[in-house]
Amino acid sequence: NHTRMTEFILIGFKSQPGSQLFLSVLFSTMYIVTVVGNVCMILIIRMDSTLHTPMYFFLENLSTLDICYSSVITPRATLTLLLDRRNISYNECASQMFFFSLFGTTEAFFLAVMAYDRFTAICNPLLYQVIMSKRLCVLMVMGSYLSGCINCTIQTGFTFSLSFCGPKEIKHFFCEVAAVMHASCSDTFVNELVMLAVCGSIIVGTGLVVFISYGYIIITIVQMPSAESRHKAFSTCSSHMVTICLFFGTVFFMYAQPGATSSPNKSTTISIFYTIVIPMLNPFIYTLRNKEVKRSLKKQLKRK
């Protein structure tokens, strides 16, 4: 006999009670920095007409996505650690998984789109304005979100079609797909195959677009005649390359390494990095390593 599960218990970080207050303060601080940093990035781009280009259109959307991505996880995790209220309802858990998968998948596609944008700008500069039209940019953003919707619907639907008959503990600080799957009393073999096939194809597909694009970019930069043109071309891509390495590095380590999802402590630690740390770092990476953004920021501060 099975009774319908009404709630779960998130037991991530429960084994370190002394560090819960510290983590709650750390998470809340990082969340505030994430929101403020990304909002400032959006305002800088919108207020400066010289930044109304495809590259900054994608960057503005990435900042908006990072705010949403972090907001799905961090506030709930902070309250859980601060108040030690670990119960999460069945519907809230499903919603959190849905939006986490949506924004996480969309970010992977965004990074691939941004890599293609830089490839077009550096390898086909004369045709850049023609190829990267406003219509294409909007379609790419919509396509990224649509891909995210498809993946999160598959992951959430398959996971919550399982039976949960106890224990109802989730060995994580949020409703991550693998963690919820391991709390089920059903056979999860098919679910694991689906997760591997869908997530694997997304990670490999977007990763290939990124690395092939940057392979051509590096070859083109090396072949440029002057050191000044090489430096200028590299400076426009360096911030994006840092973001790509951080995001895809942690995602590959999390989902492509054998046994990673079955190790709660390891997966929890890595999850902190790609759900909380990276959305906070992105605006700083793009600000500190981008001359146009720094120039625009100085201009706006002088006006104020």
CSV table of C-alpha atoms in Angstrom, one decimal:
chain,number,residue,atom,x,y,z
A,1,ASN,CA,0.0,0.0,0.0
A,2,HIS,CA,1.3,3.5,-0.9
A,3,THR,CA,0.1,6.8,0.7
A,4,ARG,CA,0.6,10.0,-1.3
A,5,MET,CA,3.7,11.9,-0.2
A,6,THR,CA,2.7,15.4,1.1
A,7,GLU,CA,6.2,16.7,2.0
A,8,PHE,CA,9.9,16.0,2.1
A,9,ILE,CA,12.7,16.8,4.5
A,10,LEU,CA,15.9,18.5,3.2
A,11,ILE,CA,18.8,17.2,5.2
A,12,GLY,CA,21.7,18.9,3.4
A,13,PHE,CA,24.2,20.3,5.9
A,14,LYS,CA,22.3,18.8,8.8
A,15,SER,CA,25.5,16.9,9.9
A,16,GLN,CA,27.3,20.3,10.5
A,17,PRO,CA,24.9,22.1,13.0
A,18,GLY,CA,27.7,24.6,14.1
A,19,SER,CA,28.1,25.8,10.5
A,20,GLN,CA,24.4,26.4,9.7
A,21,LEU,CA,24.4,30.0,11.0
A,22,PHE,CA,27.6,30.8,9.1
A,23,LEU,CA,26.2,29.3,5.9
A,24,SER,CA,22.9,31.1,6.2
A,25,VAL,CA,24.7,34.5,6.5
A,26,LEU,CA,27.0,33.5,3.7
A,27,PHE,CA,24.2,32.5,1.4
A,28,SER,CA,22.1,35.6,2.1
A,29,THR,CA,25.1,37.9,1.5
A,30,MET,CA,25.9,36.1,-1.8
A,31,TYR,CA,22.3,36.3,-2.9
A,32,ILE,CA,22.2,40.1,-2.2
A,33,VAL,CA,25.4,40.6,-4.1
A,34,THR,CA,24.0,38.4,-7.0
A,35,VAL,CA,20.8,40.5,-7.3
A,36,VAL,CA,22.5,43.9,-6.9
A,37,GLY,CA,25.4,43.0,-9.3
A,38,ASN,CA,23.1,41.6,-12.0
A,39,VAL,CA,20.6,44.5,-11.7
A,40,CYS,CA,23.4,47.0,-12.0
A,41,MET,CA,24.6,45.1,-15.1
A,42,ILE,CA,21.1,45.3,-16.7
A,43,LEU,CA,20.8,49.0,-15.9
A,44,ILE,CA,24.3,49.8,-17.3
A,45,ILE,CA,23.4,48.1,-20.6
A,46,ARG,CA,20.0,49.7,-20.9
A,47,MET,CA,21.2,53.2,-20.0
A,48,ASP,CA,24.1,53.3,-22.5
A,49,SER,CA,23.0,53.3,-26.2
A,50,THR,CA,26.5,52.2,-27.3
A,51,LEU,CA,25.9,48.9,-25.6
A,52,HIS,CA,22.7,48.1,-27.5
A,53,THR,CA,24.4,45.4,-29.6
A,54,PRO,CA,23.8,41.6,-29.8
A,55,MET,CA,26.6,40.8,-27.4
A,56,TYR,CA,25.1,43.0,-24.6
A,57,PHE,CA,21.6,41.9,-25.5
A,58,PHE,CA,22.6,38.4,-24.6
A,59,LEU,CA,24.5,39.6,-21.6
A,60,GLU,CA,21.5,41.5,-20.3
A,61,ASN,CA,19.4,38.3,-20.7
A,62,LEU,CA,22.1,36.3,-18.9
A,63,SER,CA,22.0,38.7,-16.0
A,64,THR,CA,18.2,38.4,-15.8
A,65,LEU,CA,18.5,34.6,-15.9
A,66,ASP,CA,21.1,34.5,-13.2
A,67,ILE,CA,18.8,36.5,-10.8
A,68,CYS,CA,15.9,34.0,-11.5
A,69,TYR,CA,18.3,31.0,-11.2
A,70,SER,CA,19.7,32.1,-7.9
A,71,SER,CA,16.2,33.1,-6.5
A,72,VAL,CA,14.9,29.6,-7.0
A,73,ILE,CA,17.5,28.1,-4.7
A,74,THR,CA,19.2,30.6,-2.4
A,75,PRO,CA,16.4,32.3,-0.3
A,76,ARG,CA,14.8,28.9,0.5
A,77,ALA,CA,18.2,27.4,1.4
A,78,THR,CA,19.0,30.4,3.6
A,79,LEU,CA,15.7,30.1,5.6
A,80,THR,CA,16.2,26.4,5.9
A,81,LEU,CA,19.6,26.8,7.5
A,82,LEU,CA,18.7,29.9,9.6
A,83,LEU,CA,15.4,28.6,11.0
A,84,ASP,CA,16.1,24.8,10.7
A,85,ARG,CA,12.8,24.4,9.0
A,86,ARG,CA,13.6,21.5,6.6
A,87,ASN,CA,10.2,20.5,5.6
A,88,ILE,CA,9.2,21.3,2.0
A,89,SER,CA,5.8,20.4,0.5
A,90,TYR,CA,5.5,18.0,-2.4
A,91,ASN,CA,4.2,20.7,-4.8
A,92,GLU,CA,6.9,23.2,-3.6
A,93,CYS,CA,9.6,20.6,-4.2
A,94,ALA,CA,8.2,19.9,-7.7
A,95,SER,CA,8.0,23.6,-8.5
A,96,GLN,CA,11.6,24.2,-7.3
A,97,MET,CA,12.9,21.3,-9.4
A,98,PHE,CA,11.0,22.6,-12.5
A,99,PHE,CA,12.4,26.1,-12.3
A,100,PHE,CA,15.9,25.0,-11.3
A,101,SER,CA,16.0,22.7,-14.4
A,102,LEU,CA,14.4,25.4,-16.6
A,103,PHE,CA,17.0,28.2,-15.7
A,104,GLY,CA,20.0,25.8,-15.5
A,105,THR,CA,19.3,24.4,-19.0
A,106,THR,CA,18.6,27.8,-20.4
A,107,GLU,CA,21.9,29.1,-19.1
A,108,ALA,CA,23.8,26.4,-20.9
A,109,PHE,CA,22.0,27.3,-24.2
A,110,PHE,CA,22.7,31.0,-23.5
A,111,LEU,CA,26.4,30.4,-23.2
A,112,ALA,CA,26.4,28.5,-26.5
A,113,VAL,CA,24.5,31.3,-28.2
A,114,MET,CA,27.0,33.9,-26.8
A,115,ALA,CA,29.9,31.7,-28.1
A,116,TYR,CA,28.3,31.7,-31.5
A,117,ASP,CA,27.9,35.5,-31.3
A,118,ARG,CA,31.6,36.0,-30.5
A,119,PHE,CA,32.5,33.5,-33.3
A,120,THR,CA,30.5,35.6,-35.8
A,121,ALA,CA,31.9,38.9,-34.6
A,122,ILE,CA,35.6,37.8,-34.8
A,123,CYS,CA,35.6,35.3,-37.7
A,124,ASN,CA,33.0,37.1,-39.9
A,125,PRO,CA,33.2,40.8,-38.9
A,126,LEU,CA,32.0,42.2,-42.2
A,127,LEU,CA,28.8,40.1,-42.1
A,128,TYR,CA,28.2,40.4,-38.3
A,129,GLN,CA,25.4,43.0,-38.4
A,130,VAL,CA,23.7,41.0,-41.2
A,131,ILE,CA,23.9,37.6,-39.5
A,132,MET,CA,23.2,38.7,-36.0
A,133,SER,CA,20.0,40.6,-36.7
A,134,LYS,CA,17.7,41.6,-34.0
A,135,ARG,CA,15.2,39.0,-35.1
A,136,LEU,CA,17.8,36.2,-34.9
A,137,CYS,CA,18.9,37.3,-31.4
A,138,VAL,CA,15.3,37.3,-30.1
A,139,LEU,CA,14.7,33.8,-31.7
A,140,MET,CA,17.9,32.5,-30.1
A,141,VAL,CA,16.8,33.7,-26.6
A,142,MET,CA,13.3,32.2,-27.1
A,143,GLY,CA,14.8,29.0,-28.4
A,144,SER,CA,17.0,28.7,-25.3
A,145,TYR,CA,14.0,29.1,-23.0
A,146,LEU,CA,12.0,26.7,-25.1
A,147,SER,CA,14.8,24.1,-24.7
A,148,GLY,CA,14.9,24.7,-21.0
A,149,CYS,CA,11.1,24.2,-20.8
A,150,ILE,CA,11.3,20.9,-22.7
A,151,ASN,CA,14.1,19.6,-20.4
A,152,CYS,CA,12.5,20.7,-17.1
A,153,THR,CA,9.1,19.2,-18.1
A,154,ILE,CA,10.8,15.9,-18.9
A,155,GLN,CA,12.9,15.8,-15.7
A,156,THR,CA,10.2,17.0,-13.3
A,157,GLY,CA,7.5,14.7,-14.9
A,158,PHE,CA,9.6,11.6,-14.9
A,159,THR,CA,10.9,12.2,-11.3
A,160,PHE,CA,7.5,12.9,-9.7
A,161,SER,CA,5.9,10.0,-11.5
A,162,LEU,CA,7.9,7.8,-9.0
A,163,SER,CA,6.5,6.4,-5.8
A,164,PHE,CA,7.7,8.0,-2.5
A,165,CYS,CA,6.9,5.7,0.4
A,166,GLY,CA,9.6,6.6,2.8
A,167,PRO,CA,12.0,7.6,4.1
A,168,LYS,CA,11.0,11.1,2.8
A,169,GLU,CA,14.5,12.6,3.4
A,170,ILE,CA,16.3,14.3,0.5
A,171,LYS,CA,20.0,14.4,0.9
A,172,HIS,CA,20.4,17.9,-0.4
A,173,PHE,CA,19.6,21.5,0.4
A,174,PHE,CA,17.2,21.8,-2.5
A,175,CYS,CA,15.1,19.5,-4.7
A,176,GLU,CA,17.8,18.5,-7.1
A,177,VAL,CA,16.7,15.8,-9.6
A,178,ALA,CA,19.1,13.0,-8.6
A,179,ALA,CA,18.6,13.7,-4.9
A,180,VAL,CA,14.8,13.4,-5.2
A,181,MET,CA,15.2,10.4,-7.4
A,182,HIS,CA,17.3,8.6,-4.7
A,183,ALA,CA,14.5,9.3,-2.1
A,184,SER,CA,12.1,7.2,-4.1
A,185,CYS,CA,11.2,3.6,-3.4
A,186,SER,CA,10.5,2.8,-7.1
A,187,ASP,CA,13.0,1.4,-9.6
A,188,THR,CA,14.8,4.5,-10.9
A,189,PHE,CA,16.7,2.8,-13.7
A,190,VAL,CA,14.6,4.3,-16.5
A,191,ASN,CA,14.7,7.7,-14.9
A,192,GLU,CA,18.5,7.6,-14.6
A,193,LEU,CA,18.7,6.6,-18.3
A,194,VAL,CA,16.4,9.5,-19.3
A,195,MET,CA,18.4,12.0,-17.1
A,196,LEU,CA,21.7,10.7,-18.6
A,197,ALA,CA,20.4,10.8,-22.2
A,198,VAL,CA,18.7,14.3,-22.0
A,199,CYS,CA,21.1,16.1,-19.7
A,200,GLY,CA,24.1,14.4,-21.4
A,201,SER,CA,22.9,15.5,-24.9
A,202,ILE,CA,22.3,19.1,-23.7
A,203,ILE,CA,25.7,19.3,-21.9
A,204,VAL,CA,27.6,17.7,-24.8
A,205,GLY,CA,25.7,19.6,-27.5
A,206,THR,CA,26.0,23.1,-26.0
A,207,GLY,CA,29.6,22.3,-24.9
A,208,LEU,CA,30.5,21.3,-28.5
A,209,VAL,CA,29.1,24.6,-29.9
A,210,VAL,CA,31.1,26.5,-27.3
A,211,PHE,CA,34.4,24.8,-27.8
A,212,ILE,CA,34.2,24.6,-31.6
A,213,SER,CA,33.3,28.3,-31.7
A,214,TYR,CA,36.2,29.2,-29.5
A,215,GLY,CA,38.5,26.9,-31.5
A,216,TYR,CA,37.8,28.9,-34.6
A,217,ILE,CA,38.1,32.1,-32.6
A,218,ILE,CA,41.5,31.3,-31.3
A,219,ILE,CA,42.8,30.3,-34.7
A,220,THR,CA,41.5,33.5,-36.2
A,221,ILE,CA,43.0,35.6,-33.4
A,222,VAL,CA,46.4,33.9,-33.8
A,223,GLN,CA,46.4,34.7,-37.5
A,224,MET,CA,45.7,38.4,-37.0
A,225,PRO,CA,48.6,40.6,-38.3
A,226,SER,CA,49.0,43.1,-35.5
A,227,ALA,CA,49.4,42.6,-31.7
A,228,GLU,CA,46.8,45.4,-31.1
A,229,SER,CA,44.1,43.7,-33.1
A,230,ARG,CA,44.8,40.3,-31.4
A,231,HIS,CA,44.6,42.0,-28.0
A,232,LYS,CA,41.3,43.7,-28.8
A,233,ALA,CA,39.8,40.5,-30.2
A,234,PHE,CA,40.9,38.5,-27.2
A,235,SER,CA,39.6,41.1,-24.7
A,236,THR,CA,36.1,40.9,-26.1
A,237,CYS,CA,36.1,37.1,-25.5
A,238,SER,CA,38.1,36.6,-22.3
A,239,SER,CA,35.2,37.3,-19.9
A,240,HIS,CA,32.9,34.9,-21.7
A,241,MET,CA,35.6,32.3,-21.7
A,242,VAL,CA,36.0,32.6,-17.9
A,243,THR,CA,32.2,32.2,-17.4
A,244,ILE,CA,32.1,29.2,-19.7
A,245,CYS,CA,35.0,27.4,-17.9
A,246,LEU,CA,33.3,28.0,-14.5
A,247,PHE,CA,29.8,26.8,-15.6
A,248,PHE,CA,30.7,23.9,-17.8
A,249,GLY,CA,33.6,22.8,-15.6
A,250,THR,CA,31.3,22.4,-12.6
A,251,VAL,CA,28.4,20.9,-14.6
A,252,PHE,CA,30.7,18.3,-16.2
A,253,PHE,CA,32.2,17.5,-12.8
A,254,MET,CA,28.7,17.1,-11.4
A,255,TYR,CA,27.0,15.1,-14.0
A,256,ALA,CA,29.7,13.5,-16.2
A,257,GLN,CA,31.9,12.0,-13.4
A,258,PRO,CA,30.9,8.4,-12.5
A,259,GLY,CA,29.3,8.2,-9.0
A,260,ALA,CA,29.1,12.0,-8.6
A,261,THR,CA,25.3,12.1,-8.2
A,262,SER,CA,25.4,9.2,-5.7
A,263,SER,CA,27.8,11.1,-3.3
A,264,PRO,CA,25.6,13.5,-1.3
A,265,ASN,CA,28.5,15.5,0.3
A,266,LYS,CA,30.3,16.0,-3.0
A,267,SER,CA,27.1,16.9,-5.0
A,268,THR,CA,26.0,19.3,-2.3
A,269,THR,CA,29.3,21.1,-2.3
A,270,ILE,CA,29.5,21.3,-6.1
A,271,SER,CA,25.8,22.4,-6.3
A,272,ILE,CA,26.6,25.5,-4.1
A,273,PHE,CA,29.2,26.5,-6.7
A,274,TYR,CA,27.0,26.4,-9.8
A,275,THR,CA,23.7,27.5,-8.2
A,276,ILE,CA,24.9,30.3,-5.9
A,277,VAL,CA,28.6,31.2,-6.6
A,278,ILE,CA,28.6,31.5,-10.4
A,279,PRO,CA,25.5,33.7,-10.7
A,280,MET,CA,27.2,36.0,-8.2
A,281,LEU,CA,30.5,36.1,-10.1
A,282,ASN,CA,29.1,36.6,-13.6
A,283,PRO,CA,28.5,40.4,-13.4
A,284,PHE,CA,31.9,41.0,-11.8
A,285,ILE,CA,33.7,38.9,-14.5
A,286,TYR,CA,32.0,40.9,-17.2
A,287,THR,CA,32.6,44.2,-15.5
A,288,LEU,CA,36.2,43.7,-14.5
A,289,ARG,CA,37.3,42.1,-17.8
A,290,ASN,CA,35.3,44.3,-20.2
A,291,LYS,CA,36.6,47.7,-21.1
A,292,GLU,CA,33.3,48.8,-22.7
A,293,VAL,CA,31.3,48.0,-19.6
A,294,LYS,CA,33.9,49.8,-17.3
A,295,ARG,CA,33.9,52.8,-19.6
A,296,SER,CA,30.1,52.9,-19.6
A,297,LEU,CA,30.0,52.5,-15.8
A,298,LYS,CA,32.5,55.4,-15.3
A,299,LYS,CA,30.4,57.6,-17.7
A,300,GLN,CA,27.2,56.8,-15.7
A,301,LEU,CA,28.9,57.6,-12.4
A,302,LYS,CA,30.2,60.9,-13.7
A,303,ARG,CA,26.7,61.9,-14.8
A,304,LYS,CA,25.3,61.1,-11.4
